[in-house]
CSV table of C-alpha atoms and ligand atoms in Angstrom, one decimal:
chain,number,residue,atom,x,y,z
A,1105,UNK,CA,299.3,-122.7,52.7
A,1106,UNK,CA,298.1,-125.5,54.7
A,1107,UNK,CA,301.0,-127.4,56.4
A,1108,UNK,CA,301.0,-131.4,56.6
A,1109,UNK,CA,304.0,-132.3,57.9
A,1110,UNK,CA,304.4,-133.0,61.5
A,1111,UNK,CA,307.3,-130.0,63.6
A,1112,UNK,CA,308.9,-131.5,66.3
A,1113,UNK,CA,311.9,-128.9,68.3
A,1114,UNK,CA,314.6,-130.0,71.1
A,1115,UNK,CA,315.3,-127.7,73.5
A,1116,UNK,CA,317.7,-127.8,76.5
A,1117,UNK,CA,320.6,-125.9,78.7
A,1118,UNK,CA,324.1,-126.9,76.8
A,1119,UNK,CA,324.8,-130.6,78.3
A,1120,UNK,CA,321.0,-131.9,78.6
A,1121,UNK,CA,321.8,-134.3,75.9
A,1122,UNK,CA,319.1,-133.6,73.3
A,1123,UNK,CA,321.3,-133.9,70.8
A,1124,UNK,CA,322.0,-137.7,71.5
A,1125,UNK,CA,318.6,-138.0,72.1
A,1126,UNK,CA,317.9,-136.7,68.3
A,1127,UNK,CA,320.2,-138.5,66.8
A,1128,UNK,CA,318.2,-142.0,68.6
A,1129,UNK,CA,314.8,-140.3,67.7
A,1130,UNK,CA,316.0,-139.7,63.9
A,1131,UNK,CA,317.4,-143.8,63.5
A,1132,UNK,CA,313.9,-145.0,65.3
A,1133,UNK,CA,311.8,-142.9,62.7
A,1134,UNK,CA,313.8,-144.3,60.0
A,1135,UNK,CA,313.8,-148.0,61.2
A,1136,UNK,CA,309.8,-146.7,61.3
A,1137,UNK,CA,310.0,-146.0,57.5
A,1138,UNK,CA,310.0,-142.7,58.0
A,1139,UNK,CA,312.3,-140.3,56.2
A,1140,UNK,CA,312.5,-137.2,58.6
A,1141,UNK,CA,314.0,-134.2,57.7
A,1142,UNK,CA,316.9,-133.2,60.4
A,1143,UNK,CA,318.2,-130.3,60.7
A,1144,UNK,CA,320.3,-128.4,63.9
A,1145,UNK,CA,320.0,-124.4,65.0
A,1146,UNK,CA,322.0,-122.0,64.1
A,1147,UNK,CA,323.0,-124.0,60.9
A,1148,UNK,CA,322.1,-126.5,58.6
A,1149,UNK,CA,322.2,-124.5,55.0
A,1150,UNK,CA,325.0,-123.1,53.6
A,1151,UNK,CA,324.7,-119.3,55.0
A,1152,UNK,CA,323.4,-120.6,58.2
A,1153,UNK,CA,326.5,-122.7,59.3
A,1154,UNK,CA,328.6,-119.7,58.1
A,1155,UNK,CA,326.5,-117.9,60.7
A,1156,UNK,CA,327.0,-120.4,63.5
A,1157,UNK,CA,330.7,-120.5,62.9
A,1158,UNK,CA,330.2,-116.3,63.5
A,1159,UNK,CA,327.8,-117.1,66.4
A,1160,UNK,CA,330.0,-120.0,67.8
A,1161,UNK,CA,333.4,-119.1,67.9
A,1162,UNK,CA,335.5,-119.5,71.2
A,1163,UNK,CA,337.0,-116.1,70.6
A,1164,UNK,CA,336.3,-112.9,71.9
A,1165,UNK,CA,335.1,-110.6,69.5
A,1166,UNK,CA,332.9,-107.8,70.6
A,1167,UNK,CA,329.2,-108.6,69.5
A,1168,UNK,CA,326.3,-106.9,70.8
A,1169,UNK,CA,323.3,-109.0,72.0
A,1170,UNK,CA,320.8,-107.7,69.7
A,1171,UNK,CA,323.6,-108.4,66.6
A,1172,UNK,CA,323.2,-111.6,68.3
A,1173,UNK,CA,319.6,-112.6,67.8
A,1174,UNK,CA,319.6,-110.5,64.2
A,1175,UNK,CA,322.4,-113.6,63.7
A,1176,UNK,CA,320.2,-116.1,64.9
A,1177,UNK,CA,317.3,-115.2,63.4
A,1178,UNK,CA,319.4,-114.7,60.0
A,1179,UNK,CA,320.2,-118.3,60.2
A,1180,UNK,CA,316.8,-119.2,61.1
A,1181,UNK,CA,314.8,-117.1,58.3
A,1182,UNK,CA,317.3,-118.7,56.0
A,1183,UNK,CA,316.4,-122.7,57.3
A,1184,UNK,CA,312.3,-121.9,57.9
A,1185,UNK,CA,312.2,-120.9,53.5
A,1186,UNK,CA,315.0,-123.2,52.2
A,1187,UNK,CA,314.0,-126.6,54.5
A,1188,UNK,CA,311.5,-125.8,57.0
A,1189,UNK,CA,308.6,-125.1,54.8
A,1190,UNK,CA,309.0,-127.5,52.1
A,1191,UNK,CA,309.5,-130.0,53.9
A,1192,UNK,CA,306.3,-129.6,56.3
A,1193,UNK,CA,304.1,-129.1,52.9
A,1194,UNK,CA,305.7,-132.0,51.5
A,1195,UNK,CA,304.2,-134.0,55.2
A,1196,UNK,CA,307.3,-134.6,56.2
A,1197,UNK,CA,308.4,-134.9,59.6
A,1198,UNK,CA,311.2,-132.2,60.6
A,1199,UNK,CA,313.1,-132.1,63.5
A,1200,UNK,CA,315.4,-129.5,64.6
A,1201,UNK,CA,317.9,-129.6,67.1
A,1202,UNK,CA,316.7,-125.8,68.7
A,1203,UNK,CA,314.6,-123.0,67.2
A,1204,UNK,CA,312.8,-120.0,68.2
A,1205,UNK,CA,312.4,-120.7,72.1
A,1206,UNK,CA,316.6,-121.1,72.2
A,1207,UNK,CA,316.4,-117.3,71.1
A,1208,UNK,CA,313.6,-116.6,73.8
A,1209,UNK,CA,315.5,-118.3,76.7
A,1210,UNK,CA,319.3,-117.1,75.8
A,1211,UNK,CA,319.2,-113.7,74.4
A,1212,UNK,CA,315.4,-112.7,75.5
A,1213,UNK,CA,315.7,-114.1,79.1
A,1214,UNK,CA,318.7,-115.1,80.5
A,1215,UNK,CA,320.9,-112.6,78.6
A,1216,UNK,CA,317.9,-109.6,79.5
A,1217,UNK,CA,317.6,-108.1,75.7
A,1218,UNK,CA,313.9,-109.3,76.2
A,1219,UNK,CA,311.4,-112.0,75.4
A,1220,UNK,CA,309.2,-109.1,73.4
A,1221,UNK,CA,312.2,-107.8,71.4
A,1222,UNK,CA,313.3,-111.1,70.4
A,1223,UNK,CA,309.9,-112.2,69.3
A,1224,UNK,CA,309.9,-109.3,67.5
A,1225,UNK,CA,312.8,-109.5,65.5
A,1226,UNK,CA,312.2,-113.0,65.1
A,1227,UNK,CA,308.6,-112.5,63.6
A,1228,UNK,CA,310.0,-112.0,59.8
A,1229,UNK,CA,312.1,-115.0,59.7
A,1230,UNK,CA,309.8,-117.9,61.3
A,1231,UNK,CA,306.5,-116.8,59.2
A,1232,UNK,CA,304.4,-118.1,61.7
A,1233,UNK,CA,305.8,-121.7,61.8
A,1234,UNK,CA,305.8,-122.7,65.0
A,1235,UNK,CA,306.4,-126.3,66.2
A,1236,UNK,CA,303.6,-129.0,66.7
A,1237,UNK,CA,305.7,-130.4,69.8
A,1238,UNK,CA,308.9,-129.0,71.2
A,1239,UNK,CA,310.8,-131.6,74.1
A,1240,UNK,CA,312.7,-129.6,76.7
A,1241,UNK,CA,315.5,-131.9,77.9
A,1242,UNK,CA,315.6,-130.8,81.7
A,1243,UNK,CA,318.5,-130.7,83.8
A,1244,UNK,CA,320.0,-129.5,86.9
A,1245,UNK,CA,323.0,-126.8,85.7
A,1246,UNK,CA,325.4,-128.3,87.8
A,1247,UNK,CA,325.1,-131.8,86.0
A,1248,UNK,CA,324.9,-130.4,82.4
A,1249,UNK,CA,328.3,-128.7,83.5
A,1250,UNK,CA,329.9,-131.5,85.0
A,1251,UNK,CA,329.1,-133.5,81.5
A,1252,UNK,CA,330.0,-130.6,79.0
A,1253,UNK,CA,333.4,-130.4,81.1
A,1254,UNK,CA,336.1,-130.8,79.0
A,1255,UNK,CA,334.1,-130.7,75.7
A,1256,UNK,CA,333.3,-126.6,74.6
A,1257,UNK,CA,334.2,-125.6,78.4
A,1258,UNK,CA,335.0,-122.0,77.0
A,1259,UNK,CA,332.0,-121.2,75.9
A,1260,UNK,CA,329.7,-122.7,78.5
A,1261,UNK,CA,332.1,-121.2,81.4
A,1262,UNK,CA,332.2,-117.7,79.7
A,1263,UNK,CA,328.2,-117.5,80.2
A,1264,UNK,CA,328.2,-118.8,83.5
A,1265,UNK,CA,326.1,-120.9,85.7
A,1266,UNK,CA,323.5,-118.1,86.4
A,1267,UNK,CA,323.1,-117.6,82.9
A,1268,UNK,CA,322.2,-121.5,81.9
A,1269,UNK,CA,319.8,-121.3,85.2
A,1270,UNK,CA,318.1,-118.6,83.5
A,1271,UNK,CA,318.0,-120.6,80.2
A,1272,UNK,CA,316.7,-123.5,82.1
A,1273,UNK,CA,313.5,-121.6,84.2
A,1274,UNK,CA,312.2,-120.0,80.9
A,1275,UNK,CA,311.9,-123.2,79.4
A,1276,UNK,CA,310.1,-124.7,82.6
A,1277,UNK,CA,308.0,-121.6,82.4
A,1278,UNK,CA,307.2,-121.9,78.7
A,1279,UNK,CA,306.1,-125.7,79.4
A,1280,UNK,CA,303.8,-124.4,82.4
A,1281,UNK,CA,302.6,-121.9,80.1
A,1282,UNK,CA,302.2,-123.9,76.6
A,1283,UNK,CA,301.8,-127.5,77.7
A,1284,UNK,CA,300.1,-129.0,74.7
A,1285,UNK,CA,303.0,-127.9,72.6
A,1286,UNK,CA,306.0,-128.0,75.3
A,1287,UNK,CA,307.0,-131.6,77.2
A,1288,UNK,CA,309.3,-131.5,80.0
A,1289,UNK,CA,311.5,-134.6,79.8
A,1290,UNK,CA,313.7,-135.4,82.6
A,1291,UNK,CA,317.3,-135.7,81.6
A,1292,UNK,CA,319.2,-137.2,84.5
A,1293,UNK,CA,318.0,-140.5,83.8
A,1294,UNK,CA,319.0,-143.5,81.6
A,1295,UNK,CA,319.6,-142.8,77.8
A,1296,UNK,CA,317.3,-145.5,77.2
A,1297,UNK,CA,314.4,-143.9,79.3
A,1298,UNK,CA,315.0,-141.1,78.0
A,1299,UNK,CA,314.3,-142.2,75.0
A,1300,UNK,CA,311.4,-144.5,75.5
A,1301,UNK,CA,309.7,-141.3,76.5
A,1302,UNK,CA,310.9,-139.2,73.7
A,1303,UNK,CA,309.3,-141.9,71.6
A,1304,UNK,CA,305.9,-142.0,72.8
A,1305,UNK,CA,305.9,-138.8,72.8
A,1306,UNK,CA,306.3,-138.4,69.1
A,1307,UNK,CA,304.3,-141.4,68.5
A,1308,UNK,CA,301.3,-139.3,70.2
A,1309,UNK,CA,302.2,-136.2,67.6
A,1310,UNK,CA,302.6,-138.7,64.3
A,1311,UNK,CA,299.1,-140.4,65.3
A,1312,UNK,CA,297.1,-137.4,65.6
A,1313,UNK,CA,298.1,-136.4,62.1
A,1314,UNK,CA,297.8,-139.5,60.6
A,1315,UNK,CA,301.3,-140.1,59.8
A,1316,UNK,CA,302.5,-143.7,59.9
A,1317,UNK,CA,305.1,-145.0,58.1
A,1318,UNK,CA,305.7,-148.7,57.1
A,1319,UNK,CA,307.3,-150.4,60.4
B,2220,LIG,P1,324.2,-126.6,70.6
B,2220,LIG,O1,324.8,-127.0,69.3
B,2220,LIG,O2,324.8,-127.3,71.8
B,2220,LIG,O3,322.7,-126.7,70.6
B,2220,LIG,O4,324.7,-125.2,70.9
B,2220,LIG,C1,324.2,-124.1,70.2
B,2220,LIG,C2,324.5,-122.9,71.2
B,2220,LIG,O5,323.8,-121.8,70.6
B,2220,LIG,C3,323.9,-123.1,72.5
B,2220,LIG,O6,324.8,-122.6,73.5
B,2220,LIG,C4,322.7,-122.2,72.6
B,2220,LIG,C5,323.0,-121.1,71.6
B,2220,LIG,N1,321.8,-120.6,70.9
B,2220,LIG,C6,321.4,-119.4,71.3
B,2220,LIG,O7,321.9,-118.7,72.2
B,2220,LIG,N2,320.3,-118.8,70.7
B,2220,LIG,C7,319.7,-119.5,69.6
B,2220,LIG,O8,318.7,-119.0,69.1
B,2220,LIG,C8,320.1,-120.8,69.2
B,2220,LIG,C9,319.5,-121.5,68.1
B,2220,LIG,C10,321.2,-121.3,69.9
């Protein structure tokens, strides 16, 4: 199945703010006549945010790591059939707020249940749908923690500083090691640079394939 659309991932320690910077990506696109599909990791059908709620809960039930990317990749298989799929063979853009790298970086590498077994577990449930671009919002961990402070300070100070430095030099690594698909876009800056660069980069993606919209 050939597939039109255009695949576009955020990725990020917790506190890099690629989630604002989605949400501004998602209104340009639309002012652009665009009509993207938008859609956040784990979540975004029905079984999928009963899985995050599972997966995101502040309290302390016992949960193994590998129960933890079977979740995750539950979710995921769930949001690649139901949303993912149709709406790249319908050429539509998609973006998602995290995806299979967020399962690489946090249980593969920085929680140590491996890159391979994760991939593996994972390989059912993506179907070999892999992002055209994927933006790593990159920050230093002490700044994402001084701005998440006071938000979900449980969960984020339950992992740990050394875990979210582990998250963060995986991604740097993926984007040394895939740099056609993976942009590193420094997130200690303005919002508004931030975005400008977000922007051209997509604009590069949505010319190569030919998608315009009206604006
Ligand atoms: P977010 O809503 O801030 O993106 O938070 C989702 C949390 O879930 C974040 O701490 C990262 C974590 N996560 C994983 O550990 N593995 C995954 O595969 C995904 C999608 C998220």
């Amino acid at each position: 199945m050939k597939k039109k659309g255009l695949f576009i991932t955020f990725e990020g320690i917790d506190g890099s703010g690629k989630t604002t910077q989605y949400n501004l990506l998602r209104g340009r696109l639309r002012r652009r006549g665009l009509d993207p599909v938008c859609v956040r990791e784990p979540g975004s059908t029905v079984v999928g945010e009963e899985i995050r709620s599972i997966l995101l809960s502040s309290d302390d039930r016992p949960m193994t790591l590998l129960t933890e990317a079977l979740l995750y990749a539950a979710a995921r298989s769930q949001l690649v059939r139901e949303v993912i799929v149709p709406a790249l063979e319908g050429g539509k853009v998609v973006l998602c707020d995290r995806f299979l790298d967020s399962s690489l970086a946090y249980q593969g590498y920085a929680g140590g249940l491996g890159v391979d077994t994760v991939m593996a577990v994972n390989a059912a449930a993506v179907r070999g749908i892999r992002p055209h671009l994927t933006l790593v919002f990159d920050l230093s961990v002490s700044e994402a923690l001084r701005r998440e402070r006071g938000r979900k300070a449980d969960r984020i100070e339950s992992r740990g500083a050394e875990y979210l430095q582990r998250v963060r030099e995986y991604y740097l690594e993926l984007a040394r090691k895939e740099p056609d698909r993976v942009r590193v876009i420094p997130a200690a800056r303005d919002i508004a640079e931030i975005e400008a660069d977000v922007y051209r980069e997509v604009s590069e993606g949505l010319a190569a394939l030919g998608i315009d919209g009206r604006g």
